[in-house]
Coordinates of C-alpha atoms in Angstrom, one line a residue:
Chain P
M79 CA 0.0 0.0 0.0
T80 CA 1.2 3.4 -0.9
P81 CA 1.2 6.4 1.5
A82 CA -1.5 7.9 -0.6
E83 CA -3.7 4.8 -0.2
W84 CA -3.1 4.9 3.6
Q85 CA -4.1 8.5 3.7
I86 CA -7.4 7.7 2.0
V87 CA -8.1 4.8 4.3
A88 CA -7.3 6.9 7.4
F89 CA -9.3 9.9 6.1
T90 CA -12.4 7.8 5.2
A91 CA -12.3 6.0 8.6
G92 CA -11.8 9.2 10.4
M93 CA -14.6 10.9 8.6
A94 CA -16.9 7.9 9.4
V95 CA -16.0 8.0 13.0
L96 CA -16.5 11.8 13.2
S97 CA -19.9 11.7 11.4
T98 CA -21.1 8.9 13.6
A99 CA -20.0 10.7 16.7
L100 CA -21.8 13.9 15.5
I101 CA -25.1 12.2 15.0
L102 CA -25.0 9.9 18.1
V103 CA -26.5 12.2 20.7
P104 CA -29.1 14.0 18.4
G105 CA -30.0 10.6 16.8
V106 CA -30.6 8.8 20.0
T107 CA -32.5 11.9 21.4
L108 CA -34.7 12.0 18.3
A109 CA -35.2 8.2 18.5
W110 CA -36.3 8.6 22.1
C111 CA -38.7 11.4 21.2
L112 CA -40.2 9.3 18.4
A113 CA -40.5 6.2 20.6
R114 CA -41.7 7.7 23.8
L115 CA -43.5 11.0 23.2
R116 CA -46.6 12.0 21.3
W117 CA -46.3 15.3 19.6
R118 CA -47.6 17.3 16.6
G119 CA -45.6 17.0 13.5
K120 CA -44.1 13.7 14.5
S121 CA -45.0 11.8 11.3
L122 CA -43.6 14.7 9.3
V123 CA -40.3 14.6 11.1
E124 CA -40.2 10.8 10.7
T125 CA -40.6 11.2 7.0
V126 CA -38.0 13.9 6.6
V127 CA -35.5 11.8 8.6
A128 CA -36.2 8.7 6.5
L129 CA -35.9 10.6 3.2
P130 CA -32.1 10.1 2.7
L131 CA -32.8 6.3 2.7
V132 CA -35.0 6.4 -0.4
L133 CA -33.9 9.6 -2.1
P134 CA -31.1 9.1 -4.7
P135 CA -28.0 10.0 -2.7
V136 CA -27.0 12.6 -5.4
V137 CA -30.3 14.4 -4.8
T138 CA -29.5 14.6 -1.0
G139 CA -26.0 15.8 -2.0
L140 CA -27.5 18.4 -4.3
V141 CA -29.8 19.7 -1.5
L142 CA -26.8 19.9 0.8
L143 CA -24.7 21.7 -1.8
K144 CA -27.4 24.3 -2.3
L145 CA -27.9 24.7 1.5
F146 CA -24.3 24.9 2.5
G147 CA -22.8 26.6 -0.6
R148 CA -21.5 30.1 0.1
R149 CA -24.6 31.5 -1.5
G150 CA -26.9 28.9 0.2
P151 CA -28.8 30.1 3.3
L152 CA -26.8 28.0 5.8
G153 CA -23.5 28.3 4.0
H154 CA -23.8 32.0 3.7
W155 CA -24.5 32.4 7.4
L156 CA -21.6 30.1 8.4
Y157 CA -19.2 32.0 6.2
S158 CA -20.2 35.4 7.3
E159 CA -20.4 34.5 11.1
F160 CA -17.6 32.1 11.5
H161 CA -15.7 32.3 8.2
L162 CA -16.4 28.6 7.7
D163 CA -16.4 27.0 4.3
I164 CA -18.3 23.8 4.1
V165 CA -18.6 22.6 0.5
F166 CA -15.7 20.9 -1.1
T167 CA -13.8 20.6 2.2
W168 CA -13.5 17.8 4.7
R169 CA -16.4 19.3 6.6
A170 CA -18.7 18.6 3.6
V171 CA -17.5 14.9 3.7
A172 CA -18.5 14.6 7.4
L173 CA -21.8 16.4 6.7
A174 CA -22.7 14.1 3.8
L175 CA -21.8 11.0 5.8
A176 CA -23.7 12.2 8.8
V177 CA -26.9 13.0 6.8
M178 CA -26.8 9.8 4.9
S179 CA -26.3 7.5 8.0
F180 CA -28.6 9.5 10.3
P181 CA -31.8 7.6 9.3
L182 CA -30.2 4.2 9.9
L183 CA -29.1 5.2 13.4
V184 CA -32.5 6.8 14.3
R185 CA -34.5 3.9 13.0
T186 CA -32.5 1.2 14.7
A187 CA -32.3 3.2 18.0
R188 CA -36.0 3.9 17.9
A189 CA -36.8 0.2 17.5
A190 CA -34.4 -0.6 20.4
I191 CA -36.0 2.0 22.7
E192 CA -39.5 0.8 21.8
E193 CA -38.6 -2.7 22.8
V194 CA -37.9 -1.6 26.3
N195 CA -41.1 -2.4 28.3
P196 CA -42.6 1.0 29.3
T197 CA -43.8 -0.4 32.6
L198 CA -40.2 -0.7 33.7
E199 CA -39.8 3.1 33.1
Q200 CA -43.0 3.8 34.9
M201 CA -41.9 1.7 37.9
A202 CA -38.7 3.8 38.0
R203 CA -40.9 6.9 38.1
T204 CA -43.0 5.7 40.9
L205 CA -39.8 5.0 42.8
G206 CA -38.9 8.7 42.5
A207 CA -36.7 8.7 39.4
G208 CA -36.8 11.8 37.2
E209 CA -36.7 11.5 33.3
W210 CA -32.9 11.7 33.1
R211 CA -32.4 9.0 35.7
V212 CA -35.1 6.8 34.0
F213 CA -33.3 7.1 30.7
F214 CA -29.7 6.5 32.0
T215 CA -30.5 3.7 34.4
I216 CA -33.4 1.8 32.7
T217 CA -33.9 2.7 29.0
L218 CA -30.3 3.1 28.0
P219 CA -28.9 -0.1 29.6
L220 CA -31.8 -2.2 28.3
A221 CA -31.6 -0.7 24.8
K222 CA -27.8 -0.7 24.6
R223 CA -27.5 -3.6 22.2
G224 CA -29.8 -2.1 19.7
L225 CA -28.2 1.3 20.1
L226 CA -24.8 -0.2 19.6
A227 CA -26.0 -2.0 16.5
G228 CA -27.5 1.3 15.2
T229 CA -24.2 3.1 15.8
L230 CA -22.2 0.5 13.9
L231 CA -24.7 0.4 11.1
A232 CA -24.4 4.1 10.8
F233 CA -20.6 3.9 10.8
A234 CA -20.6 1.1 8.2
R235 CA -23.0 3.2 6.0
A236 CA -20.7 6.2 6.3
L237 CA -17.7 4.2 5.2
G238 CA -19.2 3.4 1.9
E239 CA -21.1 6.6 1.1
F240 CA -20.6 7.9 -2.4
G241 CA -23.4 9.8 -4.1
A242 CA -24.0 12.6 -1.6
T243 CA -20.2 12.9 -0.9
I244 CA -19.2 13.5 -4.5
M245 CA -21.9 16.1 -4.9
V246 CA -21.2 18.2 -1.9
A247 CA -17.5 17.5 -1.3
G248 CA -16.3 16.6 -4.7
N249 CA -13.3 14.3 -5.2
I250 CA -10.3 16.5 -4.4
P251 CA -7.2 14.2 -3.9
G252 CA -5.8 14.6 -0.4
V253 CA -8.7 16.9 0.7
T254 CA -12.1 15.2 0.2
T255 CA -11.3 11.9 -1.6
T256 CA -12.8 8.9 0.2
L257 CA -12.5 5.2 -0.5
S258 CA -15.6 5.1 -2.6
T259 CA -14.9 8.2 -4.6
D260 CA -11.3 7.1 -5.2
I261 CA -12.4 3.6 -6.3
Y262 CA -14.7 5.2 -8.8
Q263 CA -12.0 7.5 -10.0
L264 CA -9.5 4.6 -10.4
V265 CA -11.9 2.5 -12.4
Q266 CA -12.5 5.5 -14.7
L267 CA -8.8 5.8 -15.3
G268 CA -8.5 2.0 -15.9
E269 CA -6.3 1.5 -12.8
D270 CA -8.3 -1.6 -11.8
S271 CA -5.5 -3.2 -9.7
H272 CA -5.4 -0.1 -7.4
A273 CA -9.2 -0.1 -7.3
W274 CA -9.2 -3.7 -6.2
T275 CA -6.7 -2.9 -3.4
L276 CA -9.0 -0.2 -2.0
A277 CA -12.1 -2.4 -2.5
G278 CA -10.4 -5.1 -0.4
I279 CA -9.7 -2.5 2.3
S280 CA -13.3 -1.4 2.2
L281 CA -14.4 -5.0 2.6
A282 CA -12.0 -5.5 5.5
L283 CA -13.2 -2.3 7.3
A284 CA -16.9 -3.2 6.9
F285 CA -16.2 -6.8 8.0
A286 CA -14.3 -5.5 11.1
A287 CA -17.1 -3.1 12.0
L288 CA -19.7 -5.8 11.9
W289 CA -17.5 -8.4 13.6
I290 CA -16.7 -6.0 16.5
S291 CA -20.4 -5.3 16.7
E292 CA -21.2 -9.0 17.0
R293 CA -18.5 -9.5 19.6
L294 CA -19.7 -6.5 21.7
Q295 CA -23.3 -7.6 21.5
A296 CA -22.4 -11.2 22.5
R297 CA -20.4 -9.9 25.5
S298 CA -23.2 -7.6 26.7
K299 CA -25.8 -10.4 26.7
I300 CA -27.3 -10.8 30.1
Chain J
M1124 CA -58.9 16.5 56.0
T1125 CA -59.8 12.9 55.1
P1126 CA -56.9 10.6 55.9
G1127 CA -55.7 8.2 53.1
I1128 CA -56.7 8.4 49.5
Q1129 CA -59.9 10.1 48.4
A1130 CA -60.6 10.1 44.7
S1131 CA -63.4 11.0 42.3
F1132 CA -62.6 11.1 38.7
T1133 CA -63.5 10.0 35.2
K1134 CA -61.1 8.6 32.6
R1135 CA -62.2 7.9 29.0
F1136 CA -60.7 5.3 26.7
A1137 CA -60.9 5.3 22.9
D1138 CA -62.4 1.8 22.8
G1139 CA -63.6 1.0 26.3
P1140 CA -66.0 2.2 28.9
V1141 CA -65.7 5.5 30.7
I1142 CA -64.1 4.8 34.0
R1143 CA -65.7 6.6 36.9
A1144 CA -64.3 6.5 40.4
E1145 CA -66.9 7.9 42.7
N1146 CA -65.6 8.7 46.2
L1147 CA -63.1 6.0 46.1
H1148 CA -61.6 5.9 49.5
A1149 CA -58.9 3.9 51.2
S1150 CA -57.9 5.0 54.7
T1151 CA -54.9 4.5 56.9
N1152 CA -55.1 0.9 57.6
G1153 CA -56.2 -2.2 55.8
V1154 CA -56.5 -3.4 52.3
T1155 CA -59.1 -2.1 49.8
V1156 CA -59.7 -4.6 47.0
L1157 CA -60.9 -3.4 43.6
F1158 CA -62.7 -6.4 42.3
G1159 CA -64.3 -7.0 38.9
P1160 CA -64.1 -8.8 35.6
S1161 CA -61.3 -8.0 33.2
G1162 CA -62.0 -4.7 31.3
S1163 CA -63.9 -3.3 34.2
G1164 CA -61.3 -0.5 34.7
K1165 CA -59.6 -1.7 37.9
T1166 CA -56.0 -1.4 36.6
T1167 CA -56.7 2.1 35.1
M1168 CA -58.0 3.3 38.4
L1169 CA -54.9 2.1 40.1
R1170 CA -52.7 3.7 37.4
C1171 CA -54.5 7.0 37.8
L1172 CA -53.9 6.9 41.6
A1173 CA -50.2 6.3 41.0
G1174 CA -50.0 9.1 38.5
L1175 CA -49.1 6.9 35.6
E1176 CA -52.2 8.0 33.8
Q1177 CA -54.1 11.2 34.1
P1178 CA -57.9 11.3 34.4
E1179 CA -59.9 13.7 32.2
A1180 CA -61.8 15.2 35.1
G1181 CA -62.0 15.0 38.8
Q1182 CA -59.8 15.1 41.9
I1183 CA -57.4 12.8 43.7
Q1184 CA -56.2 13.7 47.2
F1185 CA -54.0 12.0 49.7
D1186 CA -54.2 13.0 53.4
G1187 CA -55.7 16.3 52.1
E1188 CA -52.9 16.9 49.7
V1189 CA -54.0 17.4 46.1
W1190 CA -52.4 14.9 43.7
F1191 CA -54.7 15.7 40.8
D1192 CA -57.3 18.4 40.2
S1193 CA -58.7 19.0 36.8
D1194 CA -60.2 22.4 37.8
S1195 CA -56.9 23.9 39.0
K1196 CA -55.0 21.8 36.4
K1197 CA -52.8 20.5 39.2
I1198 CA -50.9 17.3 38.6
V1199 CA -48.4 15.9 41.0
P1200 CA -46.1 13.6 38.9
A1201 CA -45.8 9.9 39.7
R1202 CA -42.3 10.3 41.0
K1203 CA -43.4 12.8 43.7
R1204 CA -46.4 10.9 45.0
N1205 CA -44.4 8.3 46.9
T1206 CA -46.6 5.4 46.2
G1207 CA -45.4 1.8 46.0
F1208 CA -46.6 0.1 42.9
V1209 CA -46.5 -3.6 42.3
P1210 CA -47.6 -4.3 38.7
Q1211 CA -49.1 -7.5 37.4
D1212 CA -45.9 -9.1 36.2
Y1213 CA -43.8 -7.3 38.8
A1214 CA -41.8 -5.5 36.1
L1215 CA -38.5 -6.1 37.9
F1216 CA -35.6 -4.4 36.2
P1217 CA -34.1 -7.3 34.3
H1218 CA -30.5 -5.9 34.2
L1219 CA -30.3 -5.2 37.9
T1220 CA -29.7 -7.7 40.7
V1221 CA -32.3 -8.3 43.4
A1222 CA -30.4 -5.9 45.8
A1223 CA -30.2 -3.2 43.1
N1224 CA -33.9 -3.6 42.2
I1225 CA -34.9 -3.2 45.8
G1226 CA -32.5 -0.3 46.4
Y1227 CA -33.5 1.6 43.2
G1228 CA -35.9 3.8 45.1
L1229 CA -33.2 4.9 47.6
Y1230 CA -31.3 7.1 45.1
G1231 CA -29.5 10.0 46.8
Q1232 CA -29.1 8.2 50.1
S1233 CA -25.6 7.3 51.4
A1234 CA -24.4 3.8 50.5
T1235 CA -24.4 2.7 54.2
K1236 CA -28.0 3.9 54.7
K1237 CA -29.1 2.3 51.5
K1238 CA -27.4 -1.0 52.3
A1239 CA -29.0 -1.1 55.8
R1240 CA -32.5 -0.4 54.5
V1241 CA -32.2 -3.0 51.7
S1242 CA -31.0 -5.7 54.1
E1243 CA -33.8 -4.8 56.5
I1244 CA -36.4 -5.4 53.7
V1245 CA -34.5 -8.5 52.5
R1246 CA -34.7 -10.0 56.0
W1247 CA -38.3 -9.0 56.4
L1248 CA -39.4 -10.7 53.2
G1249 CA -37.0 -13.7 53.5
L1250 CA -35.0 -12.8 50.4
D1251 CA -31.6 -13.6 52.0
K1252 CA -29.1 -15.2 49.7
L1253 CA -30.9 -14.0 46.6
E1254 CA -29.5 -10.4 46.6
T1255 CA -26.9 -11.0 43.9
R1256 CA -29.3 -12.9 41.6
L1257 CA -30.9 -11.4 38.5
P1258 CA -34.7 -11.4 38.2
H1259 CA -34.8 -14.2 35.6
E1260 CA -33.0 -16.5 38.0
L1261 CA -35.9 -16.2 40.5
S1262 CA -39.0 -18.3 40.9
G1263 CA -42.4 -16.6 40.5
G1264 CA -43.0 -16.4 44.2
Q1265 CA -39.5 -14.9 44.8
Q1266 CA -40.1 -12.3 42.0
Q1267 CA -43.4 -11.3 43.7
R1268 CA -41.6 -10.7 47.0
V1269 CA -38.8 -8.7 45.2
G1270 CA -41.6 -6.6 43.5
L1271 CA -43.1 -5.9 46.9
A1272 CA -39.7 -5.2 48.5
R1273 CA -38.9 -2.7 45.8
A1274 CA -42.2 -1.0 46.2
V1275 CA -42.0 -0.6 50.0
V1276 CA -38.3 0.2 50.4
R1277 CA -39.0 4.0 50.3
R1278 CA -41.7 3.7 53.0
P1279 CA -44.4 4.7 50.6
R1280 CA -47.6 6.4 51.8
L1281 CA -49.8 4.3 49.7
L1282 CA -49.3 0.8 48.3
L1283 CA -50.9 -0.2 45.0
L1284 CA -50.9 -3.8 43.8
D1285 CA -52.2 -4.9 40.4
E1286 CA -53.1 -8.6 40.5
P1287 CA -50.1 -9.4 42.7
L1288 CA -50.6 -13.1 42.7
S1289 CA -52.1 -13.9 39.3
A1290 CA -48.7 -14.6 37.6
L1291 CA -48.1 -17.5 40.0
D1292 CA -49.0 -21.1 39.8
T1293 CA -52.0 -22.2 41.9
P1294 CA -50.1 -23.8 44.9
T1295 CA -47.7 -20.9 45.2
R1296 CA -50.7 -18.4 44.9
Q1297 CA -52.5 -20.2 47.7
R1298 CA -49.4 -20.2 49.9
L1299 CA -48.6 -16.6 49.3
R1300 CA -52.2 -15.3 49.9
G1301 CA -52.0 -15.4 53.7
E1302 CA -48.4 -14.3 53.7
L1303 CA -49.2 -11.2 51.6
R1304 CA -52.1 -10.1 53.8
S1305 CA -50.0 -10.2 57.0
Q1306 CA -47.2 -8.4 55.1
L1307 CA -49.6 -5.7 54.0
L1308 CA -51.0 -5.3 57.5
Q1309 CA -47.5 -5.1 59.0
L1310 CA -46.7 -2.1 56.8
G1311 CA -49.5 -0.1 58.4
I1312 CA -50.2 1.9 55.3
P1313 CA -53.3 1.9 53.1
A1314 CA -53.1 -0.6 50.3
I1315 CA -55.3 -0.9 47.3
L1316 CA -55.2 -4.2 45.5
V1317 CA -56.7 -5.2 42.2
T1318 CA -58.0 -8.7 41.6
H1319 CA -60.5 -10.6 39.5
D1320 CA -60.3 -13.6 41.8
R1321 CA -62.9 -13.7 44.5
Y1322 CA -60.9 -16.0 46.8
E1323 CA -58.1 -13.5 46.6
A1324 CA -60.5 -10.7 47.4
A1325 CA -61.7 -12.6 50.4
A1326 CA -58.3 -13.6 51.5
L1327 CA -56.6 -10.2 51.2
G1328 CA -59.2 -7.5 51.5
D1329 CA -60.9 -5.6 54.3
Q1330 CA -62.9 -3.3 52.0
L1331 CA -64.3 -4.5 48.7
V1332 CA -65.1 -2.3 45.7
V1333 CA -67.0 -4.1 43.0
L1334 CA -66.4 -2.7 39.5
D1335 CA -68.0 -3.3 36.2
Q1336 CA -67.8 -1.4 32.9
G1337 CA -65.8 1.3 34.6
L1338 CA -68.4 1.9 37.4
M1339 CA -68.1 1.3 41.1
L1340 CA -71.1 -0.8 41.8
Q1341 CA -70.8 -1.4 45.5
T1342 CA -68.4 -0.7 48.3
G1343 CA -68.2 -2.2 51.8
P1344 CA -66.6 -4.8 54.0
V1345 CA -65.7 -7.9 52.0
A1346 CA -68.2 -10.3 53.6
D1347 CA -71.0 -7.7 53.5
V1348 CA -70.6 -7.0 49.8
I1349 CA -70.4 -10.7 48.8
N1350 CA -73.4 -11.7 51.0
H1351 CA -75.5 -8.7 50.4
P1352 CA -75.1 -7.6 46.8
T1353 CA -77.2 -4.6 46.3
N1354 CA -78.2 -5.5 42.8
L1355 CA -78.1 -8.3 40.2
A1356 CA -74.9 -7.0 38.5
V1357 CA -73.0 -7.2 41.7
A1358 CA -74.5 -10.6 42.5
A1359 CA -73.3 -11.9 39.1
I1360 CA -69.8 -10.6 39.6
V1361 CA -69.3 -11.8 43.1
G1362 CA -70.8 -15.1 42.2
T1363 CA -73.1 -17.5 44.1
E1364 CA -70.9 -17.8 47.0
T1365 CA -71.5 -17.3 50.7
V1366 CA -68.5 -15.8 52.5
L1367 CA -68.5 -15.9 56.3
L1368 CA -65.9 -14.6 58.7
G1369 CA -65.2 -17.0 61.5
H1370 CA -62.7 -18.0 64.1
L1371 CA -60.9 -21.3 64.1
T1372 CA -61.6 -23.0 67.5
R1373 CA -60.1 -26.5 67.0
V1374 CA -58.1 -28.6 64.5
S1375 CA -58.0 -32.3 64.9
D1376 CA -57.8 -35.4 62.7
G1377 CA -57.6 -33.1 59.6
L1378 CA -60.9 -31.4 60.5
A1379 CA -61.3 -27.8 61.5
T1380 CA -64.0 -26.4 63.7
V1381 CA -64.9 -22.8 62.9
N1382 CA -67.2 -20.6 64.9
V1383 CA -69.4 -18.1 63.1
N1384 CA -71.7 -16.0 65.3
G1385 CA -72.0 -18.9 67.8
H1386 CA -72.5 -21.5 65.1
E1387 CA -69.9 -24.3 64.8
F1388 CA -68.9 -25.4 61.3
T1389 CA -66.9 -28.4 60.4
A1390 CA -64.6 -28.2 57.4
L1391 CA -61.4 -29.9 56.1
A1392 CA -58.3 -28.4 57.6
E1393 CA -56.2 -28.7 54.4
D1394 CA -53.8 -25.9 53.6
L1395 CA -54.4 -24.1 56.9
P1396 CA -51.2 -22.6 58.1
S1397 CA -50.4 -23.2 61.7
G1398 CA -51.4 -20.3 63.9
A1399 CA -54.3 -19.3 61.7
N1400 CA -57.1 -17.9 63.7
A1401 CA -59.5 -15.7 61.6
V1402 CA -60.7 -17.5 58.5
H1403 CA -63.2 -16.8 55.8
L1404 CA -65.6 -19.7 55.0
C1405 CA -66.7 -19.9 51.4
I1406 CA -69.7 -22.0 50.5
R1407 CA -70.8 -22.3 47.0
A1408 CA -74.6 -22.1 46.6
E1409 CA -74.7 -25.3 44.5
D1410 CA -73.1 -27.2 47.4
V1411 CA -75.9 -26.4 49.8
I1412 CA -78.6 -29.2 50.2
L1413 CA -82.0 -28.3 51.5
I1414 CA -84.3 -30.8 53.3
Q1415 CA -87.6 -30.4 55.0
N1416 CA -87.6 -29.2 58.6
G1417 CA -87.0 -32.1 61.0
G1418 CA -85.7 -34.3 58.2
A1419 CA -83.9 -37.6 58.8
P1420 CA -80.3 -37.8 60.0
A1421 CA -77.8 -37.2 57.3
S1422 CA -74.1 -37.8 56.7
A1423 CA -73.4 -34.1 56.1
R1424 CA -71.5 -32.6 59.0
N1425 CA -73.0 -29.2 58.9
R1426 CA -76.7 -28.9 59.6
L1427 CA -78.3 -25.5 59.8
S1428 CA -81.9 -24.4 60.6
A1429 CA -82.8 -21.8 58.0
T1430 CA -85.7 -19.6 56.9
V1431 CA -86.2 -18.9 53.3
L1432 CA -86.0 -15.2 52.6
A1433 CA -86.4 -15.1 48.8
L1434 CA -86.4 -17.2 45.7
A1435 CA -85.2 -16.0 42.3
P1436 CA -85.1 -18.0 39.0
E1437 CA -81.7 -18.4 37.5
G1438 CA -82.0 -20.3 34.2
P1439 CA -83.2 -23.9 35.0
M1440 CA -82.2 -23.2 38.7
M1441 CA -83.6 -21.3 41.6
R1442 CA -81.5 -19.1 43.7
I1443 CA -82.6 -19.2 47.3
E1444 CA -81.6 -16.6 49.9
L1445 CA -81.6 -18.2 53.4
D1446 CA -81.3 -16.8 56.9
C1447 CA -79.5 -19.0 59.3
G1448 CA -78.6 -16.3 61.8
F1449 CA -76.3 -15.2 58.9
P1450 CA -77.1 -15.1 55.2
L1451 CA -76.6 -18.3 53.1
K1452 CA -77.2 -18.8 49.4
A1453 CA -78.4 -22.1 47.8
L1454 CA -78.9 -23.0 44.2
L1455 CA -81.6 -25.7 43.5
T1456 CA -83.4 -27.0 40.5
R1457 CA -86.9 -25.7 40.1
Q1458 CA -88.1 -29.3 40.4
A1459 CA -86.5 -29.6 43.8
C1460 CA -88.1 -26.3 44.9
D1461 CA -91.5 -27.5 43.9
E1462 CA -91.1 -30.9 45.7
L1463 CA -90.0 -29.1 48.9
A1464 CA -92.8 -26.5 48.4
L1465 CA -90.3 -23.7 49.0
K1466 CA -91.6 -20.2 49.5
A1467 CA -90.5 -17.2 51.3
G1468 CA -90.9 -17.7 55.1
A1469 CA -90.7 -21.5 54.9
S1470 CA -88.5 -23.2 57.5
V1471 CA -85.9 -25.7 56.1
V1472 CA -82.7 -27.4 57.1
A1473 CA -79.6 -26.7 55.1
L1474 CA -76.9 -29.4 54.8
I1475 CA -73.3 -28.8 53.8
K1476 CA -70.7 -31.5 53.6
A1477 CA -67.4 -30.6 55.4
P1478 CA -65.3 -30.8 52.2
H1479 CA -67.6 -28.3 50.6
I1480 CA -66.6 -25.6 53.0
H1481 CA -63.6 -23.8 51.7
L1482 CA -61.5 -22.1 54.4
I1483 CA -59.4 -19.1 53.5
P1484 CA -57.0 -18.1 56.3
R1485 CA -56.7 -14.4 57.0

């Protein structure tokens, strides 16, 4: 493996870890709100969150490009307030990965939280526990396997993201190139052997993520 | 200020009856049983008292303190009511040990204090040696006791129990009935218990509230309500059973002698715990035999002079209300009634075989 290939692997894995870390707290919070609360506009939020699952990734990428470009509403604000550029930087990669893997995390986490018997949470309340304590001592430990599975699923999804990334972050070698965009590029250039090396690494990473998940889940079994 | 719980509220369900608690009251000592068929709203009433559900309208007070008031929109959340709740399947925290389950309500107390209180409760309920087990490693009866232990560890002001014995197999249930009643009385706090089992109601309750279709049909001491249902609906729910409170005077050769208002009954002494004194006698109406006054000697051990109070047809049968110095119900075929020429005011003799008297220790 060349140093350039190592850089791409490290960059992609790093971006996947970052994007997963970014969505973890908001994703689990939203999953909890969807699983445990009744509120107006809930089904609308559910639909919007699920959209990246079914929308062509390039469309999601296009929406992000327009929102976060310097002339887009969010991009303009970020640039004028904080002098932050998003599109075609590493930040855009993290953003694209986060948006694309968010629905997987939310859906898995929501199912995990819904599986926790609400009577257990109610008993904790009658025993004087406030909502935070109920969540951290009852809901979270009982849903942890599902939450972990959701996190690893989101991470694995982020590792392989292509469509939204190439739209909003492009394919700038050393800056925004990820495993997927590089494989595409290499095949375009007829450098199949390099493409196969990276494809093998992708496989190894995905395999490792799922294997670790299995191991962790087996160990956490009560 | 009325001591104990005082509640009047309505709670509507999308596809069920409107539940109306009218002047539901449970005072400082003793066990109030909410009794009725499934779907009668018992559990919902209990959950409203605990604050796990909110009524649409009405008021719930405890010792004069308002827990719920629809007019002033006051709601005290469940976690601030300090009630002990034992749900139907106990809902023990599956990831916590027995000791951690019991100690859950002691959050914020020092470790020493917590440990002392948990071991006090553990000793009281005989849960020693089980503290490090997880709930799934316990028998049904042990789970029931852990559920009770967890609910009482904070010294709640009110104890709420939803079908506390229904998840258990029959022998365990019968064994735990007497135990549970003495445990509830030892606590010295008002307890409200939901059941659909009339033996459980008779074994555990002091006051009985009969519910049907969300309505409180009748309220009063257990034996009163069962023997004097105020209307047909209550009679149908409590069943054709006579329940008498008596005192055990003698047990010998497997037979128990029980005194009810000066009358001695003979029954089988099976399943009676040693030291039992007060017992409920349950007699099914279909097990009561009537013969003409001064009839021939019979093998039945219990022979009672009775006056017929009333007759009411019940399908092919006749339901007879008798007065033997206490009320007794009998269920006879119409043919038998005709042959005995039974009518209100007639004097008869009621016979009950000893094995047909079911004793429930209190």
